[in-house]
Amino acid sequence: MIEAINEALDVMLGRDDDVIVMGEDVGYFGGVFRCTAGLQEKHGKTRVFDTPISECGIIGVAVGMGAYGLRPVPEIQFADYIYPGLDQLISEAARLRYRSATEYIAPMTVRSPFGGGIFGGQTHSQSPESLFTHVAGLKTVIPATPYDAKGLLIAAIEDNDPVIFFEPKRIYNGPFTGYYDSPVEPWKKHPDSEVPEGYYKIPLGKARHVSEGEELTVLAYGTMVHVAEAVCKKKGVEADILDLRTLVPLDIEAIEESVKKTGKCLIVHEATRTSGFGAELSALVTERCFYHLEAPVERVTGFDTPYPHSLEWAYFPGPVRIGEAIDKILSD
Amino acid sequence: MADKADPKPSGDNRPALALHVPEPKFRPGDQADFSDIDISEPGAQPRPDEATKPEDMKELAYGLVRVLGDDNKAHGPWDPKLDPETLRTMLGHMAMVRAFDERMFRGQRQGKTSFYMKCTGEEATSVAASMALASDDMVFPSYRQQGILIARGYPLIEMINQIYSNKGDKLKGRQLPIMYSSREHSFFSISGNLATQTPQAVGWAMASASKGDSRIAATWVGEGSTAEGDFHSACTFATVYNAPVILNVINNQWAISSFSGFAGAERTTFAARALGYGLAGLRVDGNDALACYAAQQWAANRARANQGPTLIEYFTYRAEGHSTSDDPSGYRSAQEREEWPLGDPVTRLKDHLIAIGEWDEDRQAAMDKACAEEVKATTKEAEKNGILGHGLHHPFHTMFEDVFEELPWHLEEQAEQATRERKIKWPDQHPMDGAGK
């Protein structure tokens, strides 16, 4: 996935002179996760550069660059560190088009690694997506495969609205099934790791059908797509798994179609439970598919605690928690 | 286990610490006396070359650049030597800002709008300063720089339409009054969130530099807002990337009810902060229009020559309340305004023009009258588009537009809901009055 992200940035830097990549350690060094490796050398120091350690500064100058007419792609090194930039994202980037009645826009894509499963402890594991889905004017995108990472990132950079692009760092190097004591497979054995060269994009707001099934619908994104898929496979459950890919705008049609077909819905995310994005999904499914539901909508999520270090696998919404929820839904 | 700190002193023999909470010198009822303020003699400050290193500008960051003296003449190397026609234009803009403020304040009291903020006493810091920029240099103002719009020829009627949030409002009634935006006038959209515009201005300047453009950016922020983290980011990024940007700090002594001591003014100047960042720093008499112009011109020349950013502190006084929602008699001496040692910027410029034989009191009176009449007539014109809450607003559907470039399904659904509700809430309203879909 790292290479796919790097390629997306490379393609867009090459196609559009207004694209600028910046962030802490992204320039000469190529990023702490190597996502920007080689880009400064290829595209020059004024297109790809390092910044001071200041998230509000990074987002703030990106808003100003957008007002000028550039298309900045700032990186926040970990999603856990995006909070100093929140005022600029929520009060400025998200509202600029609206408050100026389109005189000024913020066509920026904020890339940031997110999610746990890597013994990252409290400040290298968080999944803060629902802070952003709650903000009018922001789009939130989360890829689950290398193919999608490249196509969605290109679409996000070309989009004229501000996009929060969360990259599940647990699956940077290979899909993670949640069976943490099994060896991790590299991406090259995965069918969605084939990434075409050059330019292509995947439209924002469209979910991906991971598997077709009649027994229940699973709504997931990021790392949890792979975990949910592995659990269903292991349990022999024929699930209709949707990888949402974009949380705002949401592919409500795909969700409705699937839940109306299966009558059962499981929502899986790594973020904490209370007011997490799962609550929004659950409410939407209940409002729009109520008469088709044969069981209560279930949510499998992280617990409502800060992300712990040593108890990571007790916290992580892995196979056991998902398995229990599936059993509960199917027994209803 | 105790979960609260022991309230008793620790009992050892170390001296007790004491928390310092700043207190302004004068509170309501006090006699204001500003005789201890150190005010440089007009003309006394040197005007260094625009390429001067920040470390060699210490004197300018702690002193006060002044041009206009008590004799109403221009003194010293900072005299921008403007021709009389330009000076009269400058005075005219400042008089218009004052007339506009008076009328809009009254309009708020009459219930024509919800809110207004005057800039009385600070007119030079926006009008004179912005006149030293090119018209296509980008400005990122706070909410108290209406003088820039007037100096740049933004139509008064557009300002009033915005204040009234009527159907003529280009911002479609979405923004609180005075949060203007005009891309055509290189005037950035004003935000209610303080100091956010400062790193944005730096980003704009970085973009201009990265494109090899020749335009520069300037931002305005109050001294109270310099305490925000964004201001620190702006200074850091400006210096790191040598951004062609001017950071204007309007030190009007007050941030609503908090005196400048709560932003750090008890121990240093705001201009002096520039030195720590490696920015050029100038401290200027903010009520001296010529000094304001000259400082901005110096900084603009510096930025244009790729010599880097400048932070300018304008030492001035907020003569009126913070806003129509504020009553300063609750926290400061009523005499401060009259005792303020730097006088009134409009009067000082007027007196200068008279002193050089280019103006007189009769022409001033005629100009003030013409300004008042123009504002009054324009107000009447704007009222035809409606005043706040009187029906002549934008169609409901516009509330949902421009959140995103395209309307997503959930906003389309909510727009339909708002339109349905209209028939119940206002059954008698004709759709043609602007409230229709």
Coordinates of C-alpha atoms in Angstrom, one line a residue, chain B:
Chain B
M1 CA -5.4 7.4 48.7
A2 CA -5.7 11.1 48.7
D3 CA -6.9 12.3 45.3
K4 CA -6.5 16.0 46.0
A5 CA -3.3 18.0 46.7
D6 CA -2.6 18.8 50.3
P7 CA -3.9 22.3 50.7
K8 CA -1.3 23.1 53.4
P9 CA 2.1 24.6 52.6
S10 CA 4.8 22.0 52.3
G11 CA 6.4 23.3 55.5
D12 CA 9.9 23.5 54.2
N13 CA 11.9 26.8 54.3
R14 CA 11.7 27.6 50.7
P15 CA 10.1 31.0 49.9
A16 CA 6.4 30.9 49.0
L17 CA 5.7 31.3 45.3
A18 CA 3.3 34.0 44.2
L19 CA 1.1 34.0 41.0
H20 CA 1.1 37.2 39.1
V21 CA -2.2 38.0 37.4
P22 CA -1.9 41.2 35.3
E23 CA -4.2 44.1 36.1
P24 CA -4.8 47.1 33.8
K25 CA -3.7 50.5 35.3
F26 CA -7.2 52.0 35.1
R27 CA -10.6 50.6 35.9
P28 CA -14.0 52.4 35.7
G29 CA -14.0 55.6 37.7
D30 CA -10.2 55.9 37.7
Q31 CA -8.4 58.9 36.3
A32 CA -6.5 57.7 33.3
D33 CA -2.9 58.9 33.0
F34 CA -0.7 57.7 30.2
S35 CA 2.3 59.9 30.9
D36 CA 4.5 56.9 31.6
I37 CA 4.1 55.6 28.0
D38 CA 7.4 56.0 26.2
I39 CA 6.7 57.8 23.0
S40 CA 9.5 58.5 20.6
E41 CA 10.0 61.9 19.1
P42 CA 8.6 62.0 15.5
G43 CA 11.4 61.5 13.1
A44 CA 13.8 60.1 15.7
Q45 CA 13.8 56.5 14.5
P46 CA 16.2 55.5 11.8
R47 CA 14.9 54.0 8.6
P48 CA 17.3 51.1 7.8
D49 CA 17.6 49.5 4.4
E50 CA 14.9 47.0 3.6
A51 CA 17.5 44.2 3.5
T52 CA 18.6 44.8 7.1
K53 CA 18.9 41.7 9.2
P54 CA 16.3 41.4 12.0
E55 CA 19.1 41.2 14.6
D56 CA 20.1 44.7 13.6
M57 CA 16.6 46.1 14.1
K58 CA 16.3 45.9 17.8
E59 CA 15.7 49.6 18.3
L60 CA 12.8 49.6 15.8
A61 CA 11.1 46.7 17.6
Y62 CA 11.2 48.4 21.0
G63 CA 10.8 52.0 19.9
L64 CA 8.0 53.7 18.1
V65 CA 8.2 54.9 14.4
R66 CA 6.5 58.2 14.2
V67 CA 6.3 60.8 11.4
L68 CA 3.7 63.4 12.3
G69 CA 4.7 65.8 15.1
D70 CA 2.7 68.0 17.4
D71 CA 3.4 70.7 14.8
N72 CA 1.4 68.6 12.3
K73 CA 4.4 68.4 10.0
A74 CA 6.1 65.3 8.8
H75 CA 9.5 64.5 10.2
G76 CA 12.4 62.2 9.6
P77 CA 13.4 59.4 7.4
W78 CA 10.1 57.5 7.6
D79 CA 8.2 60.3 5.9
P80 CA 6.8 58.5 2.9
K81 CA 6.6 61.9 1.1
L82 CA 3.2 61.2 -0.4
D83 CA 1.8 63.8 -2.8
P84 CA -1.2 65.9 -1.4
E85 CA -3.7 64.2 -3.7
T86 CA -2.8 60.8 -2.2
L87 CA -3.0 62.2 1.3
R88 CA -6.4 63.6 0.6
T89 CA -7.5 60.3 -0.8
M90 CA -6.2 58.6 2.4
L91 CA -8.1 61.1 4.5
G92 CA -11.2 60.6 2.5
H93 CA -11.1 56.8 3.0
M94 CA -10.6 57.2 6.7
A95 CA -13.5 59.7 6.9
M96 CA -15.7 57.3 5.0
V97 CA -14.8 54.4 7.3
R98 CA -15.8 56.5 10.3
A99 CA -19.1 57.6 8.7
F100 CA -19.8 54.0 7.8
D101 CA -19.1 52.8 11.3
E102 CA -21.4 55.4 12.8
R103 CA -24.3 54.5 10.5
M104 CA -23.9 50.7 10.8
F105 CA -23.7 50.9 14.6
R106 CA -26.9 52.9 14.6
G107 CA -28.4 50.4 12.2
Q108 CA -27.7 47.6 14.7
R109 CA -29.3 49.7 17.5
Q110 CA -32.4 50.2 15.2
G111 CA -32.7 46.4 14.8
K112 CA -31.7 46.3 11.1
T113 CA -29.0 43.8 11.8
S114 CA -27.8 41.6 14.6
F115 CA -24.3 42.8 15.1
Y116 CA -21.6 45.3 14.2
M117 CA -18.0 46.2 15.1
K118 CA -16.4 49.6 14.7
C119 CA -12.8 50.4 14.2
T120 CA -12.9 53.9 15.6
G121 CA -9.4 55.2 16.3
E122 CA -7.8 52.4 14.2
E123 CA -8.6 53.7 10.7
A124 CA -5.0 54.4 9.8
T125 CA -3.9 50.9 10.5
S126 CA -6.1 49.5 7.7
V127 CA -6.6 52.4 5.3
A128 CA -3.0 53.9 5.3
A129 CA -1.3 50.5 5.6
S130 CA -3.2 48.8 2.8
M131 CA -2.7 51.8 0.5
A132 CA 1.0 51.0 0.6
L133 CA 0.3 47.6 -1.0
A134 CA -0.5 46.8 -4.6
S135 CA -4.2 46.2 -5.2
D136 CA -3.6 42.6 -6.1
D137 CA -1.5 41.8 -3.0
M138 CA -3.6 39.4 -1.0
V139 CA -4.9 40.6 2.4
F140 CA -6.0 38.2 5.2
P141 CA -7.7 40.6 7.7
S142 CA -9.4 40.2 11.0
Y143 CA -12.8 41.7 11.6
R144 CA -11.6 45.2 12.3
Q145 CA -10.1 46.1 8.9
Q146 CA -13.1 47.4 7.0
G147 CA -10.8 50.3 6.0
I148 CA -9.1 47.9 3.6
L149 CA -12.3 47.3 1.7
I150 CA -13.1 51.0 1.5
A151 CA -9.5 51.9 0.4
R152 CA -9.7 49.2 -2.3
G153 CA -13.0 50.5 -3.6
Y154 CA -15.3 47.7 -2.6
P155 CA -18.8 49.0 -3.1
L156 CA -20.4 50.2 0.1
I157 CA -23.7 48.6 -0.9
E158 CA -22.1 45.2 -0.9
M159 CA -20.8 45.8 2.6
I160 CA -24.3 46.8 3.8
N161 CA -26.0 43.9 2.0
Q162 CA -23.7 41.6 3.9
I163 CA -24.4 43.3 7.2
Y164 CA -28.1 43.1 6.6
S165 CA -27.9 39.5 5.4
N166 CA -30.4 40.4 2.8
K167 CA -31.1 38.9 -0.6
G168 CA -28.4 41.1 -2.1
D169 CA -25.8 39.6 0.2
K170 CA -23.2 37.9 -1.9
L171 CA -22.4 35.6 1.0
K172 CA -26.1 34.4 0.9
G173 CA -26.8 35.3 4.4
R174 CA -24.5 32.6 5.7
Q175 CA -22.1 34.8 7.6
L176 CA -22.4 37.0 10.7
P177 CA -22.3 40.7 9.8
I178 CA -18.9 42.2 8.9
M179 CA -17.4 38.8 8.0
Y180 CA -16.8 40.1 4.5
S181 CA -15.2 38.3 1.5
S182 CA -14.1 39.7 -1.8
R183 CA -11.9 37.7 -4.1
E184 CA -12.1 40.4 -6.7
H185 CA -10.5 42.8 -4.2
S186 CA -7.9 40.2 -3.0
F187 CA -9.6 40.3 0.4
F188 CA -9.8 36.9 2.1
S189 CA -12.9 35.6 3.7
I190 CA -13.1 36.7 7.3
S191 CA -13.5 33.9 9.9
G192 CA -14.8 34.2 13.4
N193 CA -11.9 32.0 14.7
L194 CA -9.1 34.3 15.8
A195 CA -5.7 34.2 14.2
T196 CA -6.5 31.4 11.8
Q197 CA -5.8 33.8 9.0
T198 CA -2.2 34.3 10.0
P199 CA -0.8 30.9 8.9
Q200 CA -3.1 31.1 5.9
A201 CA -1.5 34.3 4.8
V202 CA 1.9 32.7 5.2
G203 CA 0.7 29.7 3.1
W204 CA -0.6 32.1 0.4
A205 CA 2.7 33.9 0.3
M206 CA 4.6 30.6 0.2
A207 CA 2.4 29.6 -2.8
S208 CA 3.1 32.9 -4.5
A209 CA 6.8 32.4 -4.0
S210 CA 6.7 28.8 -5.1
K211 CA 5.1 29.9 -8.4
G212 CA 7.5 32.7 -9.0
D213 CA 4.7 35.2 -8.7
S214 CA 5.4 38.8 -7.7
R215 CA 2.4 39.3 -5.4
I216 CA 2.8 39.3 -1.6
A217 CA 0.4 38.7 1.3
A218 CA -0.4 40.7 4.4
T219 CA -2.4 39.7 7.4
W220 CA -3.9 41.7 10.3
V221 CA -4.4 40.3 13.8
G222 CA -5.2 42.0 17.1
E223 CA -2.7 41.9 19.9
G224 CA -5.0 39.7 22.0
S225 CA -5.0 37.1 19.2
T226 CA -1.2 36.9 19.1
A227 CA -1.6 34.6 22.1
E228 CA -3.2 32.0 19.8
G229 CA -1.0 29.1 18.7
D230 CA -1.7 29.9 15.1
F231 CA 0.2 33.1 15.4
H232 CA 3.2 31.2 16.6
S233 CA 2.9 28.9 13.6
A234 CA 2.6 31.8 11.3
C235 CA 5.8 33.4 12.5
T236 CA 7.6 30.1 12.4
F237 CA 6.5 29.2 8.9
A238 CA 7.1 32.7 7.7
T239 CA 10.7 32.7 8.8
V240 CA 11.5 29.1 7.9
Y241 CA 10.4 29.6 4.3
N242 CA 11.3 33.3 4.0
A243 CA 7.7 33.9 2.9
P244 CA 6.8 37.2 1.3
V245 CA 4.3 38.1 4.0
I246 CA 3.6 41.0 6.3
L247 CA 2.2 40.2 9.8
N248 CA 0.4 43.3 11.0
V249 CA -0.4 43.3 14.7
I250 CA -3.0 45.9 15.8
N251 CA -2.2 46.6 19.4
N252 CA -5.3 48.5 20.4
Q253 CA -4.6 47.8 24.1
W254 CA -7.8 45.8 24.6
A255 CA -9.1 42.3 23.7
I256 CA -12.8 42.7 24.6
S257 CA -12.4 43.3 28.4
S258 CA -8.8 42.0 28.7
F259 CA -6.0 44.5 28.5
S260 CA -2.9 43.8 26.5
G261 CA -1.1 42.5 29.5
F262 CA -3.0 39.3 29.1
A263 CA -1.3 38.9 25.7
G264 CA 2.1 39.5 27.3
A265 CA 2.4 43.3 26.9
E266 CA 3.6 44.0 30.4
R267 CA 7.1 42.9 29.7
T268 CA 7.8 43.4 26.1
T269 CA 6.4 44.8 22.9
F270 CA 4.6 42.8 20.3
A271 CA 7.1 43.9 17.6
A272 CA 9.9 42.5 19.8
R273 CA 8.6 39.0 19.3
A274 CA 9.7 39.2 15.7
L275 CA 13.3 39.2 16.8
G276 CA 13.0 35.8 18.4
Y277 CA 11.7 34.3 15.2
G278 CA 14.2 36.0 13.0
L279 CA 11.6 38.3 11.5
A280 CA 12.1 42.0 10.8
G281 CA 10.1 43.8 13.5
L282 CA 8.8 47.4 13.4
R283 CA 6.8 49.2 16.1
V284 CA 4.7 52.0 14.7
D285 CA 2.5 54.9 15.9
G286 CA -0.8 53.4 14.8
N287 CA -2.6 56.7 14.9
D288 CA 0.0 58.3 12.5
A289 CA -1.3 57.5 9.0
L290 CA 2.1 58.4 7.4
A291 CA 4.0 56.1 9.8
C292 CA 1.5 53.3 9.1
Y293 CA 1.9 53.8 5.3
A294 CA 5.7 54.0 5.6
A295 CA 6.1 50.9 7.7
Q296 CA 3.9 48.8 5.4
Q297 CA 5.7 50.1 2.3
W298 CA 9.1 49.2 3.9
A299 CA 7.8 45.7 4.7
A300 CA 6.3 45.3 1.2
N301 CA 9.6 46.4 -0.5
R302 CA 11.4 43.9 1.7
A303 CA 9.0 41.0 0.9
R304 CA 9.0 41.8 -2.8
A305 CA 12.8 41.7 -2.9
N306 CA 12.8 38.2 -1.4
Q307 CA 14.4 39.7 1.8
G308 CA 11.7 38.1 3.9
P309 CA 8.7 38.7 6.2
T310 CA 8.1 41.5 8.6
L311 CA 6.1 41.8 11.7
I312 CA 4.7 45.3 12.4
E313 CA 3.1 46.3 15.7
Y314 CA 0.7 49.3 15.4
F315 CA 0.5 50.9 18.7
T316 CA -3.1 52.4 18.9
Y317 CA -6.2 52.5 21.0
R318 CA -9.6 50.9 20.6
A319 CA -11.7 54.0 21.1
E320 CA -15.1 52.3 21.2
G321 CA -16.5 49.1 22.6
H322 CA -15.4 45.8 21.2
S323 CA -18.7 45.3 19.4
T324 CA -22.4 46.2 19.6
S325 CA -22.6 43.5 22.2
D326 CA -20.0 45.1 24.5
D327 CA -20.0 48.0 27.0
P328 CA -16.5 49.0 27.9
S329 CA -17.7 51.1 30.8
G330 CA -17.8 47.9 32.7
Y331 CA -14.1 47.3 32.6
R332 CA -12.1 50.4 31.8
S333 CA -11.9 54.1 32.6
A334 CA -14.1 56.2 30.4
Q335 CA -11.2 58.8 30.3
E336 CA -8.8 56.5 28.5
R337 CA -10.0 57.5 25.1
E338 CA -9.6 61.2 25.7
E339 CA -6.3 60.8 27.5
W340 CA -4.8 58.5 24.8
P341 CA -1.5 60.3 24.0
L342 CA -1.4 59.4 20.3
G343 CA -4.6 61.3 19.5
D344 CA -7.0 60.5 16.8
P345 CA -5.7 59.3 13.4
V346 CA -8.3 61.2 11.3
T347 CA -7.7 64.5 13.1
R348 CA -3.9 64.1 12.9
L349 CA -3.9 63.5 9.1
K350 CA -6.4 66.3 8.6
D351 CA -4.3 68.7 10.6
H352 CA -1.2 67.7 8.7
L353 CA -2.9 68.5 5.4
I354 CA -4.0 71.8 6.7
A355 CA -0.5 72.5 8.0
I356 CA 1.0 72.0 4.6
G357 CA -1.6 74.2 3.0
E358 CA -3.5 71.5 1.2
W359 CA -6.7 71.4 3.1
D360 CA -9.0 73.4 5.4
E361 CA -11.7 72.9 7.9
D362 CA -14.5 73.9 5.5
R363 CA -13.4 71.2 3.0
Q364 CA -13.2 68.7 5.9
A365 CA -16.7 69.6 7.0
A366 CA -18.0 69.2 3.5
M367 CA -16.2 65.9 3.1
D368 CA -17.6 64.5 6.3
K369 CA -21.1 65.6 5.3
A370 CA -20.6 64.0 1.8
C371 CA -19.5 60.7 3.4
A372 CA -22.4 60.7 5.8
E373 CA -24.8 61.3 3.0
E374 CA -23.3 58.7 0.7
V375 CA -23.6 56.1 3.4
K376 CA -27.1 57.1 4.2
A377 CA -28.2 56.9 0.6
T378 CA -26.5 53.6 0.1
T379 CA -28.1 52.3 3.3
K380 CA -31.5 53.2 1.9
E381 CA -30.6 51.5 -1.4
A382 CA -29.5 48.3 0.5
E383 CA -32.7 48.3 2.5
K384 CA -34.6 47.6 -0.7
N385 CA -32.9 44.2 -0.6
G386 CA -34.3 43.7 2.9
I387 CA -32.9 43.9 6.5
L388 CA -32.2 41.0 8.8
G389 CA -35.2 38.8 9.5
H390 CA -37.6 40.6 7.2
G391 CA -38.3 37.9 4.6
L392 CA -36.1 39.1 1.8
H393 CA -33.5 36.4 2.3
H394 CA -32.1 33.8 0.0
P395 CA -34.1 30.7 -1.0
F396 CA -33.9 27.9 1.5
H397 CA -32.1 25.6 -0.9
T398 CA -29.0 27.9 -0.8
M399 CA -28.5 27.0 2.8
F400 CA -27.4 23.5 1.7
E401 CA -25.3 24.6 -1.3
D402 CA -21.6 25.1 -1.2
V403 CA -21.0 22.9 1.8
F404 CA -19.4 20.7 -0.9
E405 CA -18.9 21.4 -4.5
E406 CA -21.8 19.0 -5.3
L407 CA -24.8 18.4 -3.1
P408 CA -24.5 14.9 -1.6
W409 CA -27.7 12.8 -1.0
H410 CA -28.0 13.6 2.7
L411 CA -28.0 17.4 2.1
E412 CA -30.5 17.0 -0.8
E413 CA -32.8 15.1 1.6
Q414 CA -32.4 17.8 4.3
A415 CA -33.0 20.6 1.7
E416 CA -36.3 18.9 0.9
Q417 CA -37.2 18.8 4.6
A418 CA -36.5 22.5 5.0
T419 CA -38.7 23.3 2.0
R420 CA -41.5 21.1 3.4
E421 CA -41.2 22.9 6.8
R422 CA -41.6 26.3 5.1
K423 CA -45.2 25.6 4.2
I424 CA -46.0 24.9 7.9
K425 CA -43.9 27.6 9.5
W426 CA -44.8 30.4 7.1
P427 CA -48.0 29.3 5.3
D428 CA -48.8 32.9 4.0
Q429 CA -45.5 33.6 2.5
H430 CA -45.4 33.9 -1.2
P431 CA -42.7 31.8 -2.8
M432 CA -41.7 34.7 -5.0
D433 CA -40.5 36.8 -2.0
G434 CA -37.3 34.8 -2.2
A435 CA -38.2 32.2 0.4
G436 CA -39.2 29.7 -2.3
K437 CA -37.0 26.8 -3.3

